[in-house]
Amino acid sequence: MNRRLLVGSLAAAVLLAGGLAAALTLSGGGSKTAATTVVDSGPISRLLDGLPQHGAVLGEPSAPVTLVEFADPQCPYCAAWAEQALPTIVRKYVRTGKVRLVFNGMAFVGPDSETALRTALAAGRQNRLWNVIDLLFANQGTENTGWVTESLLRSIGATVSGLDVERMLDERSSDAVDRALGQAGAFARSAGVNMTPSFAVGKTGGTLQVVRISSLDPTGLTPSLDAALGS
């Protein structure tokens, strides 16, 4: 799958909706330096503290509405959404038991994407996926520059309370992570998702509808979540 097409499709869809600020640059259009030390571990820990996690799922399993996030760890728009919208979505919908949030990882940008995604999925084996993926977004470097280093991954893991870092690193190539990676890709294809970030919303246990967001702030999703909760 052509990642330029994917990123270009995202830009077109968002720009047509008039919601993406011109200051946001396309992946590869700017330069970011990978963090030498882990940043934002405190806010992320506080955001997720006390919330149930089970694999890729964040929130109460019995929540009436499910929100699926399709994201690549190297996608700059995904990192922007995690910074700008996720805290509000978590506080308003997930922490109140209204919505369960599911991370469906994609790795189309390149090798660093798969390394990062496998690490997050391995952390999910210990119910810490959301801590690791959000720390990866917060420490995101320029795509495919080798920014997803063992040192960075160890540093991220060390900041996550209750996470066995060595187990996480060892399980990245496990059969369980291979299956999770394959299932995530199959779900994205079956949903017709060809851009990141994309989202699907619906009643838990029912049919989910793909939502094309018009902005990377909370208002891009809150109408769809409110509609699902009210239906």
XYZ file of C-alpha atoms in Angstrom:
231
model
C 0.000 0.000 0.000
C 1.412 3.392 -0.988
C 1.920 5.497 2.123
C 2.095 8.733 0.129
C -1.383 7.972 -1.182
C -2.538 7.317 2.348
C -1.141 10.544 3.750
C -2.273 12.485 0.703
C -5.775 11.075 1.045
C -5.857 12.177 4.650
C -4.766 15.688 3.751
C -7.365 15.958 1.010
C -10.187 14.679 3.171
C -9.380 16.976 6.055
C -8.712 20.056 3.940
C -11.969 19.599 2.055
C -13.747 19.566 5.379
C -12.017 22.818 6.245
C -10.905 21.600 9.633
C -7.160 21.181 9.392
C -5.036 24.169 10.282
C -2.517 25.220 7.671
C 0.230 25.037 10.264
C 0.088 21.251 10.241
C 2.621 19.808 7.833
C 2.401 16.605 5.851
C 4.435 13.677 7.059
C 7.965 14.199 5.830
C 7.417 17.919 5.248
C 9.176 18.933 8.420
C 11.871 17.649 10.688
C 11.526 16.418 14.220
C 14.289 15.169 16.402
C 13.591 12.070 18.450
C 13.584 12.756 22.152
C 16.792 11.905 23.991
C 14.772 11.571 27.182
C 11.135 10.562 27.495
C 8.784 13.526 27.587
C 5.193 13.817 28.818
C 5.248 10.673 30.936
C 3.582 12.477 33.828
C 0.515 13.841 32.013
C -0.028 10.563 30.170
C 0.222 8.549 33.374
C -2.275 10.829 35.098
C -4.660 10.705 32.130
C -4.750 6.907 32.138
C -4.413 6.308 35.874
C -7.111 4.016 37.228
C -8.711 3.276 33.871
C -9.109 -0.403 33.010
C -7.071 -1.666 30.067
C -7.419 -5.032 28.404
C -5.098 -5.519 25.462
C -5.906 -2.705 23.023
C -9.070 -1.661 24.872
C -9.200 1.327 27.216
C -12.225 1.800 29.462
C -15.103 -0.195 30.852
C -15.897 -3.300 28.763
C -19.599 -2.625 29.365
C -19.487 0.944 28.005
C -22.454 1.427 25.658
C -20.417 2.933 22.808
C -17.167 1.808 21.188
C -14.679 4.156 19.521
C -11.935 2.568 17.414
C -8.830 4.581 16.534
C -6.888 3.516 13.430
C -3.389 4.951 13.773
C 0.249 4.514 12.762
C 2.831 5.289 15.481
C 4.761 7.444 12.974
C 1.762 9.398 11.657
C 2.161 13.053 12.723
C -1.594 13.639 12.518
C -2.110 10.728 14.917
C 0.358 12.320 17.344
C -1.468 15.644 17.010
C -4.813 13.959 17.745
C -3.329 12.221 20.783
C -2.148 15.577 22.096
C -5.128 17.749 21.187
C -8.176 15.483 21.420
C -7.413 12.343 23.395
C -7.334 13.940 26.866
C -10.832 15.392 26.392
C -12.202 12.161 24.902
C -10.801 10.179 27.829
C -12.049 12.551 30.519
C -15.498 13.193 29.026
C -16.372 9.780 27.620
C -14.012 6.991 28.695
C -13.542 7.846 32.361
C -17.292 8.354 32.782
C -18.000 4.842 31.461
C -19.781 6.011 28.317
C -17.207 4.894 25.723
C -14.641 2.134 25.390
C -11.674 3.134 23.239
C -9.923 0.570 21.043
C -6.532 1.104 19.400
C -6.238 -0.521 15.970
C -2.617 -0.109 14.931
C -1.383 0.246 11.361
C 2.211 0.157 10.138
C 2.209 1.542 6.615
C 4.714 4.401 6.964
C 7.783 2.194 7.286
C 10.032 0.008 9.445
C 9.941 2.275 12.488
C 6.145 1.991 12.430
C 6.218 -1.773 12.795
C 8.883 -1.705 15.513
C 6.865 0.810 17.509
C 3.565 -0.953 16.918
C 4.930 -4.354 17.900
C 6.242 -2.811 21.122
C 2.860 -1.278 21.932
C 1.069 -4.548 21.173
C 3.531 -6.406 23.407
C 2.799 -3.883 26.169
C -0.865 -4.685 25.604
C -0.093 -8.225 26.736
C 0.425 -6.592 30.144
C -2.525 -4.201 29.700
C -0.273 -1.186 29.196
C -0.705 -0.558 25.454
C -2.234 2.884 25.851
C 0.596 4.102 28.058
C 3.218 3.000 25.552
C 1.497 4.170 22.363
C 0.769 7.600 23.826
C 4.377 7.940 24.977
C 5.509 6.974 21.472
C 3.332 9.729 20.026
C 4.661 12.222 22.581
C 8.254 11.303 21.656
C 7.695 10.891 17.916
C 10.666 11.630 15.658
C 10.987 12.185 11.920
C 9.621 9.167 10.125
C 11.912 6.304 9.162
C 15.057 7.897 10.555
C 15.570 5.086 13.041
C 14.123 7.158 15.877
C 12.412 4.076 17.354
C 15.553 2.882 19.099
C 15.944 0.204 21.742
C 17.095 2.919 24.105
C 13.944 4.969 23.548
C 11.705 1.930 23.934
C 13.436 0.917 27.162
C 13.144 4.461 28.481
C 9.446 4.597 27.618
C 8.844 1.227 29.225
C 10.677 2.255 32.371
C 8.272 5.160 32.916
C 5.166 2.946 32.821
C 4.186 1.726 36.262
C 3.711 -2.028 36.489
C 5.224 -2.798 33.080
C 7.850 -5.546 32.798
C 10.099 -3.941 30.187
C 12.128 -7.047 29.370
C 8.984 -9.086 28.851
C 7.575 -6.384 26.575
C 10.713 -6.331 24.435
C 10.923 -10.135 24.327
C 7.297 -10.540 23.241
C 7.468 -8.184 20.266
C 8.160 -11.138 17.949
C 5.823 -13.557 19.717
C 3.014 -15.450 17.984
C 0.493 -13.458 20.005
C 1.828 -10.137 18.717
C 2.018 -11.531 15.163
C -1.673 -12.446 15.410
C -2.634 -9.079 16.878
C -0.777 -7.270 14.100
C -2.489 -9.382 11.448
C -5.923 -8.949 12.978
C -5.500 -5.171 13.184
C -4.542 -4.996 9.516
C -7.443 -7.223 8.493
C -9.910 -5.120 10.475
C -8.657 -1.910 8.863
C -9.051 -3.432 5.405
C -12.530 -4.768 6.137
C -13.566 -1.335 7.427
C -12.220 0.307 4.270
C -9.782 2.462 6.235
C -7.005 3.849 4.050
C -5.834 6.859 6.046
C -4.718 7.690 9.560
C -5.986 8.759 11.905
C -9.393 7.301 11.131
C -12.118 6.362 13.569
C -15.135 4.084 13.795
C -18.003 4.665 16.200
C -21.042 2.652 17.168
C -22.926 0.769 19.815
C -20.746 -1.772 21.598
C -21.337 -5.152 20.006
C -23.080 -3.566 17.028
C -22.053 -2.215 13.633
C -19.418 0.502 13.696
C -19.453 3.384 11.226
C -16.210 4.923 9.960
C -16.017 8.633 10.802
C -13.986 11.047 8.682
C -12.989 13.747 11.145
C -12.906 17.392 10.098
C -10.451 18.509 12.765
C -7.864 17.079 15.127
C -9.408 18.631 18.225
C -12.204 16.987 20.240
C -14.947 18.537 18.089
C -13.929 16.229 15.250
C -15.477 13.282 17.138
C -17.785 14.543 19.860
C -20.857 14.885 17.573
C -20.501 11.246 16.453
C -20.000 10.024 20.017
C -22.956 12.037 21.313
C -25.140 10.750 18.493
C -24.182 7.134 19.226
C -24.869 7.615 22.932
C -28.234 9.177 22.216
C -29.413 6.603 19.704
